[in-house]
CSV table of C-alpha atoms in Angstrom, one decimal:
chain,number,residue,atom,x,y,z
A,340,UNK,CA,-0.7,-22.3,-24.6
A,341,UNK,CA,-4.4,-21.7,-24.2
A,342,UNK,CA,-5.5,-18.8,-22.1
A,343,UNK,CA,-7.1,-19.4,-18.7
A,344,UNK,CA,-10.8,-18.4,-18.5
A,345,UNK,CA,-12.1,-16.0,-15.9
A,346,UNK,CA,-13.8,-19.0,-14.2
A,347,UNK,CA,-10.4,-20.7,-13.9
A,348,UNK,CA,-8.9,-17.6,-12.5
A,349,UNK,CA,-11.6,-17.4,-9.8
A,350,UNK,CA,-10.9,-21.0,-8.9
A,351,UNK,CA,-7.3,-20.2,-8.3
A,352,UNK,CA,-8.2,-17.3,-6.1
A,353,UNK,CA,-10.8,-19.4,-4.2
A,354,UNK,CA,-8.1,-22.0,-3.4
A,355,UNK,CA,-5.8,-19.3,-2.1
A,356,UNK,CA,-8.6,-17.7,0.0
A,357,UNK,CA,-9.8,-21.0,1.5
A,358,UNK,CA,-6.3,-22.5,1.9
A,359,UNK,CA,-7.6,-25.8,0.5
A,360,UNK,CA,-9.3,-27.4,-2.5
A,361,UNK,CA,-12.2,-28.6,-0.3
A,362,UNK,CA,-12.8,-25.1,1.1
A,363,UNK,CA,-12.7,-23.6,-2.4
A,364,UNK,CA,-15.2,-26.2,-3.6
A,365,UNK,CA,-17.6,-25.2,-0.8
A,366,UNK,CA,-17.2,-21.5,-1.6
A,367,UNK,CA,-17.8,-22.0,-5.3
A,368,UNK,CA,-20.5,-24.7,-5.0
A,369,UNK,CA,-18.3,-27.2,-6.9
A,370,UNK,CA,-17.1,-30.7,-6.1
A,371,UNK,CA,-13.6,-31.0,-4.8
A,372,UNK,CA,-12.6,-33.2,-7.7
A,373,UNK,CA,-13.8,-30.5,-10.1
A,374,UNK,CA,-11.6,-27.9,-8.3
A,375,UNK,CA,-8.6,-30.3,-8.4
A,376,UNK,CA,-9.1,-30.9,-12.1
A,377,UNK,CA,-9.3,-27.2,-12.8
A,378,UNK,CA,-6.1,-26.4,-10.9
A,379,UNK,CA,-4.2,-29.3,-12.6
A,380,UNK,CA,-5.4,-28.0,-16.0
A,381,UNK,CA,-4.3,-24.5,-15.2
A,382,UNK,CA,-0.9,-25.7,-14.0
A,383,UNK,CA,-0.5,-27.7,-17.3
A,384,UNK,CA,-1.3,-24.6,-19.4
A,385,UNK,CA,0.9,-22.3,-17.4
A,386,UNK,CA,3.7,-24.8,-17.1
A,387,UNK,CA,4.3,-24.5,-13.4
A,388,UNK,CA,3.0,-25.9,-10.1
A,389,UNK,CA,0.9,-23.2,-8.5
A,390,UNK,CA,0.0,-24.8,-5.2
A,391,UNK,CA,1.9,-27.0,-2.7
A,392,UNK,CA,-0.5,-29.8,-1.6
A,393,UNK,CA,-0.2,-31.1,1.9
A,394,UNK,CA,-2.1,-32.3,5.0
A,395,UNK,CA,-2.7,-28.7,6.0
A,396,UNK,CA,-4.2,-27.7,2.7
A,397,UNK,CA,-2.9,-25.8,-0.4
A,398,UNK,CA,-0.3,-23.1,-0.2
A,399,UNK,CA,0.8,-21.0,-3.3
A,400,UNK,CA,4.2,-21.7,-4.6
A,401,UNK,CA,6.3,-18.6,-5.8
A,402,UNK,CA,4.9,-19.3,-9.3
A,403,UNK,CA,1.4,-19.5,-7.8
A,404,UNK,CA,1.8,-16.2,-6.0
A,405,UNK,CA,2.8,-14.5,-9.2
A,406,UNK,CA,-0.1,-16.1,-11.1
A,407,UNK,CA,-2.5,-15.1,-8.4
A,408,UNK,CA,-1.5,-11.5,-8.6
A,409,UNK,CA,-2.1,-11.5,-12.4
A,410,UNK,CA,-5.4,-13.2,-11.8
A,411,UNK,CA,-6.7,-10.5,-9.5
A,412,UNK,CA,-5.6,-7.8,-11.9
A,413,UNK,CA,-7.2,-9.5,-14.9
A,414,UNK,CA,-10.5,-10.0,-13.1
A,415,UNK,CA,-10.5,-6.4,-11.9
A,416,UNK,CA,-10.0,-5.1,-15.4
A,417,UNK,CA,-12.9,-7.3,-16.6
A,418,UNK,CA,-15.0,-5.7,-13.9
A,419,UNK,CA,-14.0,-2.2,-15.0
A,420,UNK,CA,-14.4,-3.1,-18.7
A,421,UNK,CA,-18.1,-3.9,-18.1
A,422,UNK,CA,-18.8,-0.9,-15.9
A,423,UNK,CA,-17.1,1.6,-18.2
A,424,UNK,CA,-18.7,0.1,-21.3
A,425,UNK,CA,-22.1,0.5,-19.7
A,426,UNK,CA,-21.3,4.1,-18.7
A,427,UNK,CA,-20.2,4.9,-22.3
A,428,UNK,CA,-23.3,3.3,-23.7
A,429,UNK,CA,-25.5,5.5,-21.5
A,430,UNK,CA,-24.1,8.6,-23.1
A,431,UNK,CA,-21.7,11.4,-22.1
A,432,UNK,CA,-24.0,12.8,-19.4
A,433,UNK,CA,-24.1,9.5,-17.6
A,434,UNK,CA,-20.4,8.6,-17.5
A,435,UNK,CA,-19.6,9.8,-14.0
A,436,UNK,CA,-17.1,7.6,-12.2
A,437,UNK,CA,-18.8,5.0,-10.0
A,438,UNK,CA,-18.2,1.7,-8.3
A,439,UNK,CA,-15.7,0.4,-5.7
A,440,UNK,CA,-12.3,2.0,-5.6
A,441,UNK,CA,-9.7,0.0,-3.6
A,442,UNK,CA,-6.9,2.0,-1.9
A,443,UNK,CA,-3.9,0.8,0.0
A,444,UNK,CA,-2.1,3.4,2.3
A,445,UNK,CA,0.4,3.4,5.1
A,446,UNK,CA,-0.9,4.6,8.5
A,447,UNK,CA,0.0,8.3,8.5
A,448,UNK,CA,-1.2,8.7,4.9
A,449,UNK,CA,-4.5,7.0,5.7
A,450,UNK,CA,-4.9,9.3,8.7
A,451,UNK,CA,-3.9,12.7,7.3
A,452,UNK,CA,-3.5,12.6,3.5
A,453,UNK,CA,-6.5,10.5,2.4
A,454,UNK,CA,-9.4,11.9,4.4
A,455,UNK,CA,-9.6,15.4,2.8
A,456,UNK,CA,-9.1,13.8,-0.7
A,457,UNK,CA,-11.9,11.3,0.0
A,458,UNK,CA,-14.2,14.0,1.3
A,459,UNK,CA,-13.8,16.0,-2.0
A,460,UNK,CA,-14.1,12.8,-4.0
A,461,UNK,CA,-17.4,11.9,-2.3
A,462,UNK,CA,-18.8,15.4,-3.0
A,463,UNK,CA,-17.8,15.4,-6.7
A,464,UNK,CA,-18.4,11.7,-7.4
A,465,UNK,CA,-20.9,10.2,-5.0
A,466,UNK,CA,-21.0,7.0,-7.0
A,467,UNK,CA,-17.5,6.1,-6.1
A,468,UNK,CA,-17.2,3.8,-3.1
A,469,UNK,CA,-13.7,4.0,-1.6
A,470,UNK,CA,-12.4,0.9,0.3
A,471,UNK,CA,-9.2,1.7,2.3
A,472,UNK,CA,-6.7,-0.9,3.6
A,473,UNK,CA,-3.9,0.3,5.9
A,474,UNK,CA,-0.7,-1.5,5.0
A,475,UNK,CA,2.7,-1.3,6.6
A,476,UNK,CA,5.2,0.3,4.3
A,477,UNK,CA,7.7,-2.5,4.7
A,478,UNK,CA,9.0,-4.9,2.0
A,479,UNK,CA,6.7,-4.6,-1.0
A,480,UNK,CA,4.4,-2.3,1.0
A,481,UNK,CA,1.5,-0.6,-0.7
A,482,UNK,CA,3.0,-1.0,-4.2
A,483,UNK,CA,2.9,-4.7,-3.6
A,484,UNK,CA,-0.8,-4.5,-2.9
A,485,UNK,CA,-1.3,-2.9,-6.3
A,486,UNK,CA,1.0,-5.4,-8.1
A,487,UNK,CA,-0.9,-8.3,-6.4
A,488,UNK,CA,-4.2,-6.9,-7.6
A,489,UNK,CA,-5.5,-6.2,-4.1
A,490,UNK,CA,-5.6,-2.4,-4.5
A,491,UNK,CA,-6.3,-0.1,-7.5
A,492,UNK,CA,-4.1,2.6,-6.1
A,493,UNK,CA,-1.5,2.7,-3.4
A,494,UNK,CA,-0.1,5.7,-1.5
A,495,UNK,CA,3.5,4.9,-1.1
A,496,UNK,CA,6.9,6.3,-0.3
A,497,UNK,CA,8.7,6.7,-3.6
A,498,UNK,CA,11.9,8.3,-4.9
A,499,UNK,CA,15.3,7.5,-6.3
A,500,UNK,CA,16.0,5.0,-3.5
A,501,UNK,CA,12.5,3.6,-3.5
A,502,UNK,CA,11.4,3.9,-7.2
A,503,UNK,CA,8.0,3.1,-8.7
A,504,UNK,CA,8.2,-0.6,-9.7
A,505,UNK,CA,8.6,-1.2,-13.4
A,506,UNK,CA,5.1,-2.6,-13.8
A,507,UNK,CA,3.5,0.4,-12.2
A,508,UNK,CA,3.1,4.1,-12.9
A,509,UNK,CA,3.0,6.8,-10.3
A,510,UNK,CA,3.8,10.3,-9.2
A,511,UNK,CA,4.9,12.3,-6.2
A,512,UNK,CA,2.2,14.0,-4.2
A,513,UNK,CA,4.4,15.7,-1.6
A,514,UNK,CA,8.0,16.0,-0.4
A,515,UNK,CA,8.2,16.1,3.4
A,516,UNK,CA,11.0,16.8,5.8
A,517,UNK,CA,12.1,14.8,8.8
A,518,UNK,CA,12.3,16.6,12.2
A,519,UNK,CA,13.6,16.0,15.6
A,520,UNK,CA,10.8,15.2,18.0
A,521,UNK,CA,11.2,15.3,21.8
A,522,UNK,CA,9.4,16.0,25.1
A,523,UNK,CA,8.5,19.7,25.0
A,524,UNK,CA,10.8,21.9,27.1
A,525,UNK,CA,13.6,19.4,27.4
A,526,UNK,CA,16.9,21.3,27.6
A,527,UNK,CA,19.0,18.8,25.6
A,528,UNK,CA,16.8,16.5,23.5
A,529,UNK,CA,19.7,15.0,21.5
A,530,UNK,CA,20.9,13.4,24.7
A,531,UNK,CA,17.7,11.4,25.1
A,532,UNK,CA,17.2,7.7,24.2
A,533,UNK,CA,16.1,7.1,20.6
A,534,UNK,CA,12.6,5.8,19.9
A,535,UNK,CA,12.0,4.3,16.4
A,536,UNK,CA,9.7,2.1,14.4
A,537,UNK,CA,10.4,-0.4,11.6
A,538,UNK,CA,9.0,1.7,8.7
A,539,UNK,CA,11.1,4.7,9.5
A,540,UNK,CA,14.8,4.1,8.7
A,541,UNK,CA,14.5,2.9,5.2
A,542,UNK,CA,16.9,3.4,2.3
A,543,UNK,CA,16.0,7.1,1.8
A,544,UNK,CA,17.2,8.1,5.3
A,545,UNK,CA,19.8,5.4,6.0
A,546,UNK,CA,22.9,7.2,4.6
A,547,UNK,CA,22.0,10.4,6.5
A,548,UNK,CA,21.2,8.4,9.6
A,549,UNK,CA,24.6,6.7,9.5
A,550,UNK,CA,26.5,10.0,9.2
A,551,UNK,CA,25.0,11.5,12.4
A,552,UNK,CA,27.3,10.6,15.3
A,553,UNK,CA,24.8,12.1,17.8
A,554,UNK,CA,22.0,9.5,17.0
A,555,UNK,CA,22.3,6.5,19.4
A,556,UNK,CA,21.0,3.0,18.6
A,557,UNK,CA,17.3,2.8,19.2
A,558,UNK,CA,16.4,1.6,22.7
A,559,UNK,CA,12.7,1.0,21.7
A,560,UNK,CA,11.2,0.0,18.4
A,561,UNK,CA,7.5,0.5,18.4
A,562,UNK,CA,4.9,-1.0,16.0
A,563,UNK,CA,4.1,2.3,14.3
A,564,UNK,CA,4.8,6.0,14.3
A,565,UNK,CA,1.7,6.8,16.4
A,566,UNK,CA,3.1,4.7,19.2
A,567,UNK,CA,6.5,6.5,18.9
A,568,UNK,CA,4.8,9.9,19.1
A,569,UNK,CA,2.8,8.8,22.2
A,570,UNK,CA,6.0,7.6,23.9
A,571,UNK,CA,7.8,10.9,23.1
A,572,UNK,CA,4.9,12.9,24.6
A,573,UNK,CA,5.2,10.7,27.7
A,574,UNK,CA,8.9,11.8,28.1
A,575,UNK,CA,10.4,8.4,27.2
A,576,UNK,CA,12.8,9.6,24.5
A,577,UNK,CA,13.3,11.5,21.3
A,578,UNK,CA,12.6,10.5,17.7
A,579,UNK,CA,13.2,11.5,14.1
A,580,UNK,CA,10.0,11.6,12.2
A,581,UNK,CA,8.5,12.7,8.9
A,582,UNK,CA,5.9,15.4,8.4
A,583,UNK,CA,2.8,13.3,8.0
A,584,UNK,CA,3.5,11.5,11.3
A,585,UNK,CA,3.5,14.8,13.1
A,586,UNK,CA,0.0,16.0,12.1
A,587,UNK,CA,-1.9,16.8,15.3
A,588,UNK,CA,1.1,16.2,17.5
A,589,UNK,CA,0.2,16.9,21.2
A,590,UNK,CA,1.4,20.0,23.0
A,591,UNK,CA,3.7,17.8,25.1
A,592,UNK,CA,5.8,17.2,22.0
A,593,UNK,CA,8.5,19.6,20.8
A,594,UNK,CA,9.4,19.7,17.1
A,595,UNK,CA,12.7,21.1,15.8
A,596,UNK,CA,14.0,21.2,12.2
A,597,UNK,CA,17.1,19.2,11.5
A,598,UNK,CA,18.8,21.8,9.3
A,599,UNK,CA,19.6,22.1,5.6
A,600,UNK,CA,21.0,18.6,5.3
A,601,UNK,CA,18.0,17.0,6.9
A,602,UNK,CA,16.5,13.9,5.2
A,603,UNK,CA,13.3,14.1,3.3
A,604,UNK,CA,10.9,11.5,1.8
A,605,UNK,CA,8.6,11.6,-1.2
A,606,UNK,CA,5.0,10.4,-0.7
A,607,UNK,CA,3.2,9.5,-3.9
A,608,UNK,CA,0.7,7.3,-5.6
A,609,UNK,CA,1.2,4.1,-7.6
A,610,UNK,CA,-1.2,2.2,-9.9
A,611,UNK,CA,-1.1,0.0,-12.9
A,612,UNK,CA,-1.0,1.6,-16.4
A,613,UNK,CA,-4.4,0.1,-17.2
A,614,UNK,CA,-6.0,1.4,-14.0
A,615,UNK,CA,-4.4,4.8,-14.4
A,616,UNK,CA,-6.9,5.3,-17.3
A,617,UNK,CA,-9.9,4.4,-15.1
A,618,UNK,CA,-12.1,7.5,-14.4
A,619,UNK,CA,-12.3,6.6,-10.7
A,620,UNK,CA,-8.6,6.3,-10.3
A,621,UNK,CA,-8.0,9.5,-12.2
A,622,UNK,CA,-10.5,11.3,-10.1
A,623,UNK,CA,-8.8,10.2,-6.9
A,624,UNK,CA,-5.4,11.2,-8.1
A,625,UNK,CA,-6.7,14.7,-8.8
A,626,UNK,CA,-8.0,15.0,-5.3
A,627,UNK,CA,-4.8,13.6,-3.8
A,628,UNK,CA,-2.7,16.2,-5.7
A,629,UNK,CA,-4.8,18.9,-3.9
A,630,UNK,CA,-4.2,17.3,-0.5
A,631,UNK,CA,-0.5,16.8,-1.1
A,632,UNK,CA,0.2,20.3,-2.4
């Protein structure tokens, strides 16, 4: 099977982005027939249909979604190859990390773990341009963004029950405890209604959660942890929340430890083995370790 060229990979991504062959043709300044021909040729070489064609345009098949992820990662590595080769050619004194660094993080990590790390990164490596996307830590979460080539590094919840995917490498930045959160001054917070959000009760807390007979079924499930904290401060119920979500909690919120058997979660980073050798990614990991410690 002949390899696809970078140009053919860009055509695949353009069709996905535009949602149609005609839209990709406009974006790439090509004819629609040339785009169609290139996609058919790519499909023949790969041996799978990559896009479903229909009246509403072109939608990636499961095989196409997989191919698109690899396409993004390959094109990103080609970008880095050129940038790092030029830096090496300029000599050791000119090899400071530089360029765009794409980061995916869930909300509380983006709010509280990333900013100090990025501040130090900017001071030490002003040539690096961080681009941060906030991604819900559901399903494939931030690790999926890295696997799909949309991020160079993801800040993720990882551990024995949410391991680093086989294709990625990573490490733990911090282990944080869950705590009981309630309206400050309430005499019996465990009797209050439970407030929750979809990202919270995942596999690393589910067994502990199920063993607690005092925790009722949630009466409210909010969009994110910030909304839960706001509702707790308004006196609407209690919640069980991890440490990062409680940074800057208002005075109207009481926080109590859950005891020695309390659940914890590991917050870490994930990246590809190739990108882990990138100077910019290595520099960010160093700063994240300082923030997470």
